[in-house]
XYZ file of C-alpha atoms in Angstrom:
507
model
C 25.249 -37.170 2.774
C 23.584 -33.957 2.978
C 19.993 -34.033 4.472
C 17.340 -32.278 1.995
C 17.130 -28.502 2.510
C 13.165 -27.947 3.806
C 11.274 -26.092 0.994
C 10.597 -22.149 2.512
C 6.914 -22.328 3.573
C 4.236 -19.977 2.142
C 4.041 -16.208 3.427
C 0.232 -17.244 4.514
C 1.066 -20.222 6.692
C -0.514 -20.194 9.785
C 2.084 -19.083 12.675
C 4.426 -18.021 10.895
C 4.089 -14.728 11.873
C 2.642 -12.491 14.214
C -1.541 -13.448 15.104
C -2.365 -9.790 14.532
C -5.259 -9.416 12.580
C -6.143 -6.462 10.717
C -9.644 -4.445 11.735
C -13.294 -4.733 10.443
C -13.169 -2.700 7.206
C -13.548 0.900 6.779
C -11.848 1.801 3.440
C -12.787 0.341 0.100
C -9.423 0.983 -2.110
C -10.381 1.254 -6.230
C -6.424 -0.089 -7.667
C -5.084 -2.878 -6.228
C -1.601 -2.308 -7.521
C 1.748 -2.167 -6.002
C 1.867 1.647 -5.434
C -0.784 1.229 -2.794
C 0.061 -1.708 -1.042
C 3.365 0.156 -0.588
C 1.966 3.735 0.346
C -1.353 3.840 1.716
C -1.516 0.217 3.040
C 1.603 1.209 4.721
C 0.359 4.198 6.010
C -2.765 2.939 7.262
C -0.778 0.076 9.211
C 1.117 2.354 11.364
C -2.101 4.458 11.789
C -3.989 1.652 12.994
C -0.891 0.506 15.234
C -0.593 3.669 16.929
C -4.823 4.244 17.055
C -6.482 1.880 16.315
C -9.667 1.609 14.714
C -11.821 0.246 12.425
C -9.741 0.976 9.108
C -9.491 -2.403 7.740
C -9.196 -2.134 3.564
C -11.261 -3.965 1.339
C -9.230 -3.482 -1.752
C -10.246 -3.632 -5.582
C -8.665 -4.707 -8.243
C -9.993 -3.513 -11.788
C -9.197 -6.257 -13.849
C -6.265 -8.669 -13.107
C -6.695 -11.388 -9.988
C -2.769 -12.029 -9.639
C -2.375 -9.706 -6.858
C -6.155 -10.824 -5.233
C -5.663 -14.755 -5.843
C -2.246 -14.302 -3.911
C -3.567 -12.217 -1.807
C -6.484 -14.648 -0.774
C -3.597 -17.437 -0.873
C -1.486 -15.664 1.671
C -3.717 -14.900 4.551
C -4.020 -11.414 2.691
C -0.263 -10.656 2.732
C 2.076 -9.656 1.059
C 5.705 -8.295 2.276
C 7.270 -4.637 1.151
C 10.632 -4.741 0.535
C 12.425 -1.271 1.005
C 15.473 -1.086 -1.529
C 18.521 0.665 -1.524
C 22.392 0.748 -1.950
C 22.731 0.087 1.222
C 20.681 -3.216 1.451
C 17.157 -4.102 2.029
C 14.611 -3.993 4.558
C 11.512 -5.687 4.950
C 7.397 -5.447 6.812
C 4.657 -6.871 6.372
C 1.438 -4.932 6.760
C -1.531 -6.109 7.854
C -4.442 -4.063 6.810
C -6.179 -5.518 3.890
C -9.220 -7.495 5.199
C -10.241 -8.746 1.573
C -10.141 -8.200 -2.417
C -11.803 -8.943 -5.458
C -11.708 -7.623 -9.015
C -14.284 -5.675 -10.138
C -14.362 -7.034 -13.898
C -15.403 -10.517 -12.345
C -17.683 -8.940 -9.818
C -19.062 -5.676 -10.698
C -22.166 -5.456 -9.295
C -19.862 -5.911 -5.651
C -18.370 -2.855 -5.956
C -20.786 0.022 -5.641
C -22.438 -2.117 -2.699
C -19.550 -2.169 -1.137
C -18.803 1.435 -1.630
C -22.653 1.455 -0.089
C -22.154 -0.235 2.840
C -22.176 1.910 6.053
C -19.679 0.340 7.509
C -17.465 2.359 4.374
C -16.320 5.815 5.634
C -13.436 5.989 3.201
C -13.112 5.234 -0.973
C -9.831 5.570 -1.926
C -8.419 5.644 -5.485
C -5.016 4.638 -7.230
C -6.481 3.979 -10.256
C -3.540 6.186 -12.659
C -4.842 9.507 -14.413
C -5.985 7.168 -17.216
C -8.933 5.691 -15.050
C -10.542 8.520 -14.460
C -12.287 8.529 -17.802
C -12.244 11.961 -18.460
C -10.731 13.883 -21.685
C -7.350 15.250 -21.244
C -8.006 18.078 -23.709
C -11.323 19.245 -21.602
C -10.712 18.224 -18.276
C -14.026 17.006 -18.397
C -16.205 13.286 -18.357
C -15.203 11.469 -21.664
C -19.154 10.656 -22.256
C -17.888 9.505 -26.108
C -16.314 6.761 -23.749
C -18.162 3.391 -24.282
C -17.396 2.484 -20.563
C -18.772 5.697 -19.063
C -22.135 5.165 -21.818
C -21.900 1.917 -19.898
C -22.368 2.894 -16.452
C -24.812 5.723 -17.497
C -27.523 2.961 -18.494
C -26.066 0.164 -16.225
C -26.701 1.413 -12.270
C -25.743 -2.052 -10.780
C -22.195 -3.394 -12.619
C -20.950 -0.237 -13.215
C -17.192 -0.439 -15.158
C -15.260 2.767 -14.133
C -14.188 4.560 -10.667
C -16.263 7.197 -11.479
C -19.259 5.127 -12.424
C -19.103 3.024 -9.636
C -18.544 5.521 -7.049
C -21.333 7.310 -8.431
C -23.583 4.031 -8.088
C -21.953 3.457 -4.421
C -22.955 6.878 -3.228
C -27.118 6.507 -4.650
C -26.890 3.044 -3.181
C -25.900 4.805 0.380
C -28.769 7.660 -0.477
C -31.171 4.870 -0.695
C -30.366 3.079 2.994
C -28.486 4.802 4.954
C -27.430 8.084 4.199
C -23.894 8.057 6.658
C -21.368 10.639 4.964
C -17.916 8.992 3.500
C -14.908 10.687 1.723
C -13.877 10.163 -1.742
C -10.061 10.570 -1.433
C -8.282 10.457 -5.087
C -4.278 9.440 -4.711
C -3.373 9.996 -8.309
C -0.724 12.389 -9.852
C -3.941 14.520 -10.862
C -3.593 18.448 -10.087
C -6.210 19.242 -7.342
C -6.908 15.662 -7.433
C -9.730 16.148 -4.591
C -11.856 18.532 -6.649
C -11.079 17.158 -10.157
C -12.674 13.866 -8.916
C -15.753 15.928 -7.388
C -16.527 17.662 -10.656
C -16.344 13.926 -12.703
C -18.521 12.496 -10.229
C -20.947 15.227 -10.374
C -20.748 15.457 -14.069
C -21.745 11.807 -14.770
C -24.456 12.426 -11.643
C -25.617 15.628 -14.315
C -26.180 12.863 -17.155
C -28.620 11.060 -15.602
C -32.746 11.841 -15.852
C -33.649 15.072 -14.201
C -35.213 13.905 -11.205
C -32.698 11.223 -10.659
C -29.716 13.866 -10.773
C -30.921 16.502 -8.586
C -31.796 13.995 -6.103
C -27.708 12.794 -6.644
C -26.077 16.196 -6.605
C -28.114 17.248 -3.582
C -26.939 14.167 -1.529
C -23.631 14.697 -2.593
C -23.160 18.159 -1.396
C -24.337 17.217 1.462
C -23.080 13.970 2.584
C -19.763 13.503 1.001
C -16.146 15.238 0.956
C -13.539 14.808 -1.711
C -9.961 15.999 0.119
C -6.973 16.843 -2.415
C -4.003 14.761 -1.961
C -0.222 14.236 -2.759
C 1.311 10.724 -2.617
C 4.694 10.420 -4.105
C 6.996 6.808 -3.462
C 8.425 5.208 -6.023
C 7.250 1.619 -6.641
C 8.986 -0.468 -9.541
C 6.843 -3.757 -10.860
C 7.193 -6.905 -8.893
C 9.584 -9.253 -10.729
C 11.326 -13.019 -9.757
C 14.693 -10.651 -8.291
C 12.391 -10.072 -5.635
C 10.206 -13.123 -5.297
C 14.006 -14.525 -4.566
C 14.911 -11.943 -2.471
C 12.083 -12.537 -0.048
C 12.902 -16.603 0.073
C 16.855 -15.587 0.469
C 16.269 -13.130 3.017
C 12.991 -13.975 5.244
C 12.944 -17.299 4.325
C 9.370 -17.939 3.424
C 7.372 -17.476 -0.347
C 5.298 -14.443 -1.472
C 3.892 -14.551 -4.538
C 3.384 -10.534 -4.732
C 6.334 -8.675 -2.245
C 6.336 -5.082 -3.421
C 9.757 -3.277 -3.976
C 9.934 0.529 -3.170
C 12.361 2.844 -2.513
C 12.369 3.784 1.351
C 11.400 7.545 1.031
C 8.070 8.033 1.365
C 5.225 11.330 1.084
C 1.784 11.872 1.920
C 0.219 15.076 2.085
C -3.773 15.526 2.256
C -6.062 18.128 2.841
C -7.868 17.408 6.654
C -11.448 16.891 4.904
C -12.674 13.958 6.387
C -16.469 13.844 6.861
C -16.665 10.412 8.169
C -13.652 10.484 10.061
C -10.050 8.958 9.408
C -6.996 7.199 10.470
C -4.109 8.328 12.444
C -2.335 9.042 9.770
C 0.289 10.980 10.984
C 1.515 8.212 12.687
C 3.047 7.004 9.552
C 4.216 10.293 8.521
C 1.273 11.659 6.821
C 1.135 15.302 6.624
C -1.859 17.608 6.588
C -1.537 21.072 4.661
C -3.925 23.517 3.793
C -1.257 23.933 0.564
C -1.684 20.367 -0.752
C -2.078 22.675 -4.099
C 1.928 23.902 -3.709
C 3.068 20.344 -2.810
C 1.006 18.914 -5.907
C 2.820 21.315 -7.898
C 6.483 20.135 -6.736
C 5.350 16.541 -7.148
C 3.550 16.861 -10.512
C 6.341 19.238 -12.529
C 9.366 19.156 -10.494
C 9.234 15.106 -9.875
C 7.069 13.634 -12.691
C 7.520 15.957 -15.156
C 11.349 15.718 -15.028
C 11.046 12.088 -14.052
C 8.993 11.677 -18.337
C 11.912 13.743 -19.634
C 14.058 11.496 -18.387
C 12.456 8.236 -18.962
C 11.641 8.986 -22.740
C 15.607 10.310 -23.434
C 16.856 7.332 -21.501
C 14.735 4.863 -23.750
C 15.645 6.264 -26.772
C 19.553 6.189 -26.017
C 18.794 2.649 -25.072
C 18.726 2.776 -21.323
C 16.846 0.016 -19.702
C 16.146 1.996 -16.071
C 16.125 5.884 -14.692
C 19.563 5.183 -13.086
C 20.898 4.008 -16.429
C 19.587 7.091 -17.814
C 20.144 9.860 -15.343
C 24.179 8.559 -15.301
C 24.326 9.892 -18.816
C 25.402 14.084 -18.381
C 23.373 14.716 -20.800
C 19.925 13.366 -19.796
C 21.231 14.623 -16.297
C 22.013 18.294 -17.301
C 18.793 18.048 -19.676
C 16.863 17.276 -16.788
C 18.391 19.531 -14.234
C 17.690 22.024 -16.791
C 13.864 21.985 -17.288
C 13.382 21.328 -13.531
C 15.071 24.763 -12.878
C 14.096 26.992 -15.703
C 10.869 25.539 -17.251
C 8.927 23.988 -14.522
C 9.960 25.349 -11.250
C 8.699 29.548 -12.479
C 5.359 27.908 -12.657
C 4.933 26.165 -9.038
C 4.422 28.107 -6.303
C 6.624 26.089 -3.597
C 5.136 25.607 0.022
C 6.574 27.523 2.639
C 9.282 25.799 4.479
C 10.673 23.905 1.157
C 14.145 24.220 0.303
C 14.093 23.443 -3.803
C 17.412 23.284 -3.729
C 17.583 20.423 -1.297
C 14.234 18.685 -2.969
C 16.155 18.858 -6.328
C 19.343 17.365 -4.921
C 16.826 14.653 -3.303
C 15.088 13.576 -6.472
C 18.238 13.026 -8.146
C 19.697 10.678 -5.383
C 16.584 9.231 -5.358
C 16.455 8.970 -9.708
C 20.131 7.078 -8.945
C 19.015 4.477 -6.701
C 20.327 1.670 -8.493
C 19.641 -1.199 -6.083
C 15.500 -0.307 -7.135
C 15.957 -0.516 -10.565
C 13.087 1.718 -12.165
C 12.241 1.134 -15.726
C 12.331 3.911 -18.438
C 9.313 1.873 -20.062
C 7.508 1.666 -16.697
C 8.106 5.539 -16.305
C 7.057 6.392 -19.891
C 3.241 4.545 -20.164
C 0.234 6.802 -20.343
C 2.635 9.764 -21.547
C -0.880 11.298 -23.393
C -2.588 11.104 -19.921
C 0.504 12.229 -17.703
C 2.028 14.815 -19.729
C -1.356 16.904 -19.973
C -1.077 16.981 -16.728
C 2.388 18.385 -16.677
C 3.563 20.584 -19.742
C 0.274 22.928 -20.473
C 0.576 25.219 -18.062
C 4.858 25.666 -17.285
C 4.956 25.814 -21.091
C 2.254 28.266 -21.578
C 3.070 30.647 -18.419
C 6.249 30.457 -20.518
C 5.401 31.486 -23.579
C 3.515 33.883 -23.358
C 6.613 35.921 -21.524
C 7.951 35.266 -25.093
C 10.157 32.538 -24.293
C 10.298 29.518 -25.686
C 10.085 26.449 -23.685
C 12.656 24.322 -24.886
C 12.783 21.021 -23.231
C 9.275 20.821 -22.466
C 8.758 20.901 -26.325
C 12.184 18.443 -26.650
C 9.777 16.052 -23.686
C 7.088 16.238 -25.765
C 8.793 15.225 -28.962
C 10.951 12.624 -26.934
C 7.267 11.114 -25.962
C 6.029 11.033 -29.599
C 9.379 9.335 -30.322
C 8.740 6.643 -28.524
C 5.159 6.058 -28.677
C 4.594 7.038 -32.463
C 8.030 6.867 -34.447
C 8.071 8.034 -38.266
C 8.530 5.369 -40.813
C 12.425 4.215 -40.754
C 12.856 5.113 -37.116
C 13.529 2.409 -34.240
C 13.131 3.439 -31.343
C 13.871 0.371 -29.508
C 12.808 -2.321 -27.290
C 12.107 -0.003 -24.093
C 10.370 2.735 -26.029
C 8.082 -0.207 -27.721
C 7.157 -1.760 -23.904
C 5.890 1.645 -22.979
C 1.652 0.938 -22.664
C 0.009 3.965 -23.717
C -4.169 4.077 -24.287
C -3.051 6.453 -27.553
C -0.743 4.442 -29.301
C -3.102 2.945 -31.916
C -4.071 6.402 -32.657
C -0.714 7.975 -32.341
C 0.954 5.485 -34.624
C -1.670 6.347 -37.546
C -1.523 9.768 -37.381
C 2.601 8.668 -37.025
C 1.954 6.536 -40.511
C 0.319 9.384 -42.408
C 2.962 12.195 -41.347
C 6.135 12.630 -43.664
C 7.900 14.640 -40.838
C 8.517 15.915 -37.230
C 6.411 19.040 -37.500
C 3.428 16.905 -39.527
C 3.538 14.488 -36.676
C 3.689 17.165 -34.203
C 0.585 19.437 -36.046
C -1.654 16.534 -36.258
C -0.600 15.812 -32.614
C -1.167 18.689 -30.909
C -2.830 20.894 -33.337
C -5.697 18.533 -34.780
C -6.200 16.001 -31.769
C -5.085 18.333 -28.693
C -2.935 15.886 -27.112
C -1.732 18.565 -24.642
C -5.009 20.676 -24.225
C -7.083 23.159 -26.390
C -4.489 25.926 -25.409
C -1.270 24.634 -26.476
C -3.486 23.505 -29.941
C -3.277 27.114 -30.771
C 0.624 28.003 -30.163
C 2.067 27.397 -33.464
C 5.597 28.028 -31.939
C 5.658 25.485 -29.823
C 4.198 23.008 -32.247
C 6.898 23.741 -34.741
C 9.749 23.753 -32.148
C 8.475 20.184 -30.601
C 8.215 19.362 -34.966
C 11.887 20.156 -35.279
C 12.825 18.161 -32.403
C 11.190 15.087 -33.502
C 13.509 15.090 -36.545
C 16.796 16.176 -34.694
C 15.645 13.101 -32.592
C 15.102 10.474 -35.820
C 17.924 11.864 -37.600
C 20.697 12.160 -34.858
C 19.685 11.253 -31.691
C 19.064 12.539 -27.774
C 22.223 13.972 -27.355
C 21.927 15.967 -30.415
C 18.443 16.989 -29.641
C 19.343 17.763 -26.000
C 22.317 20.164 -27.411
C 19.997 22.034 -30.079
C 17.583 22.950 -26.791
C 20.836 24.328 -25.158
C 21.905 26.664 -28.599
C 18.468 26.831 -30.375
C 20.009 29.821 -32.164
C 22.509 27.813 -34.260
C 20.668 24.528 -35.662
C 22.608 22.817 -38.988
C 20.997 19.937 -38.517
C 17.206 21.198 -37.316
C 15.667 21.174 -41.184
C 12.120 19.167 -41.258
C 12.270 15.224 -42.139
C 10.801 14.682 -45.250
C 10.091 11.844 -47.217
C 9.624 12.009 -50.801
């Protein structure tokens, strides 16, 4: 008889791997999610191996404690597993030195942010949790969290709020500089998150707030960045994978794909990490490289996503091995967002395009069109304005940036009769109550598409006013309903000759 297989032992067992401890804490991380644990945490392990230092993360989670309970389970870590056709590889970093979650322990986090030990704040926190109003660019102060933080100076709620209440509490004892260092798909992340900070600094009394903004401008830097990696959700393939492979349980591994970016702006007032040593580069064009990522990767990356769910497709691969979403995509990468980015010198685009695409067919990783697709009303601001405007106004219509927006508004908002099915409806979007009514009280695409964009600005005060583009992104919504992506996709390729293009009406 067979002798019992021994159960794999926990990833946090003492001895079962290397002693190495991580440093005292430098960095206090605001986002606890699996995009940093597989891009800065990553980076900041090979800095600290090849420099050393004291660049220990304490890391932050805003509201869920699965990723800090396993984390405080396993010894604080948690293994990245690199994914491709090819197979799998696997590390371990060891850099996080603690984490909490700020819902549970608010008044923690601007003292932490305080502490002088703190040189670095760090944010992956998703364009959404910035608080600010995609229409104005600006501080949402009709936001009931940012009201919050306003009147509340010790258990401040959002990144904003509680850097701003980190950076008075480091006025008050210490006064040693630190860097605020955003790592969302924001364009000219560094200064957007200067100008929110010192707009909810503005709000406070007089006194109070020139006291703030002085301090600020003197003692603190906020460096533009450009991370790019993609990082699927964790799931029980991997969990399994781990125990297969390594032979011991982790509650959290992280999958990514194995190509990884990091550009920053060398604005460090307190000092740094090697960085480099991980493959970190430093650009005085982190603007240009923002660009590529935020148009040529992301932007293409929602056209994709939203098509792919609405033709039923489960994951980008699924959806990029249809021609159509492929040439669809290859098509507003080249002609509608790529005029509008001024590319760093040294970048082939060429090569960069051929890249994404391998890297949009990586089956083995698995990427979901519904993971891709959340916080479309956040992200695309961010991404269609400005292409679609430069556009228009040489007179030319910007066809599959209107198609992406009606694709989006598809799936987050459908008209009455229209399923747009199960991967559309897992798409998370902080609109989608208010989408869906405005969806509820329009009779047809260009309705849904006037309240949208016209009446609410969903893509910015400018677009509001082009009535072109609104009606074009109207008509595709119905081509959409009626027929379907590869219909729609075909109209944007002969907008000239459109049978089927007339608006959906309901009597």
């Amino acid at each position: 008889m067979a002798s019992p297989k021994t159960p794999p032992l926990s990833l946090g067992t003492p001895g079962l791997i290397s002693s190495r401890i991580a440093p005292p804490a430098g960095i206090v991380h605001l986002g606890l999610g699996n995009f940093h644990r597989a891009h800065q945490a990553v980076y900041t392990d090979a800095a600290i191996k090849a420099g050393g230092g004291d660049w220990g993360i304490i890391g932050v989670s805003s509201r869920s404690s699965t990723v800090t309970d396993a984390m405080h389970a396993q010894d604080m870590l948690y293994t990245v597993v690199e994914i491709s056709p090819e197979g799998s590889g696997f590390s371990i970093p060891r850099v996080h030195t603690d984490a909490f979650v700020a819902a549970k322990d608010p008044e923690r986090v601007p003292l932490a942010i305080g502490d002088s030990v703190t040189r670095i704040v760090s944010l992956t926190v998703t364009e959404n949790g910035y608080t600010y109003s995609p229409s104005t660019g600006s501080l949402n102060l009709a936001d009931p969290a940012v009201q919050h933080d306003l009147l509340n100076a010790t258990a401040p709620k959002t990144p904003i709020g509680q850097i701003l209440r980190g950076l008075q509490h480091r006025a008050r004892t210490h006064s040693e500089p630190i860097t605020i260092l955003s790592c969302d798909n924001l364009a000219d992340n560094g200064h957007h998150t200067q100008r929110l900070v010192r707009e909810f600094a503005s709000r406070l009394p007089a006194a109070e707030a020139t006291e703030t903004l002085a301090w600020i401008d003197a003692h603190a830097s906020f460096p533009s960045s450009m991370v790019d990696r993609i990082v699927p959700a964790t799931t029980e393939h991997y969990r399994a994978l781990v125990a297969e492979e390594r032979g011991y349980i982790d509650a959290i591994p992280v999958p990514a794909e194995p190509f990884s970016m990091w550009i920053m702006e060398d604005n460090f007032i307190a000092g740094r990490p090697m960085w480099e040593a991980g493959g970190a580069v430093f650009s005085n064009d982190v603007a240009g490289y923002e660009q590529l990522k935020v148009r040529l990767l992301n932007g293409t990356h929602s056209l994709i996503a939203y098509l792919g769910a609405l033709s039923g497709a489960a994951t980008i691969p699924e959806s990029v091995a249809q021609a159509h979403i492929e040439q669809a995509a290859r098509t507003v990468l080249r002609d509608e967002y790529l005029p509008s980015v001024n590319v760093p010198a040294g970048v082939d685009v060429g090569a960069y395009e051929e890249q994404l695409f391998s890297r949009w067919r990586n089956s083995a990783l698995g990427h979901r069109t519904s993971q891709v697709g959340s916080d479309g009303s956040v992200k695309l601001r961010q991404r269609i304005p400005l292409p679609a405007l430069k556009m228009l106004d040489a007179g030319t219509m910007p066809q599959l940036l209107a198609l992406t927006t009606a694709a989006y508004l598809s799936c987050l908002a459908p008209l009455g009769g229209f399923e747009p099915g199960e991967h559309a409806d897992a798409m998370e979007d902080p609109a989608r109550r208010l989408l869906s009514g405005l969806a509820a009280q329009s009779r047809s695409g260009h309705e849904l598409a006037e309240s949208v964009l016209a009446d609410h600005h969903l893509l910015g005060e400018e677009l509001a006013e082009r009535t072109d583009f609104i009606e074009r992104t109207g008509e595709f919504i119905d081509i959409l309903h009626s027929h379907g992506p590869l219909a729609a996709i075909a109209d944007a390729g002969n907008p000239t000759s459109r049978p089927h293009a007339a608006h959906r009406s309901t009597p």
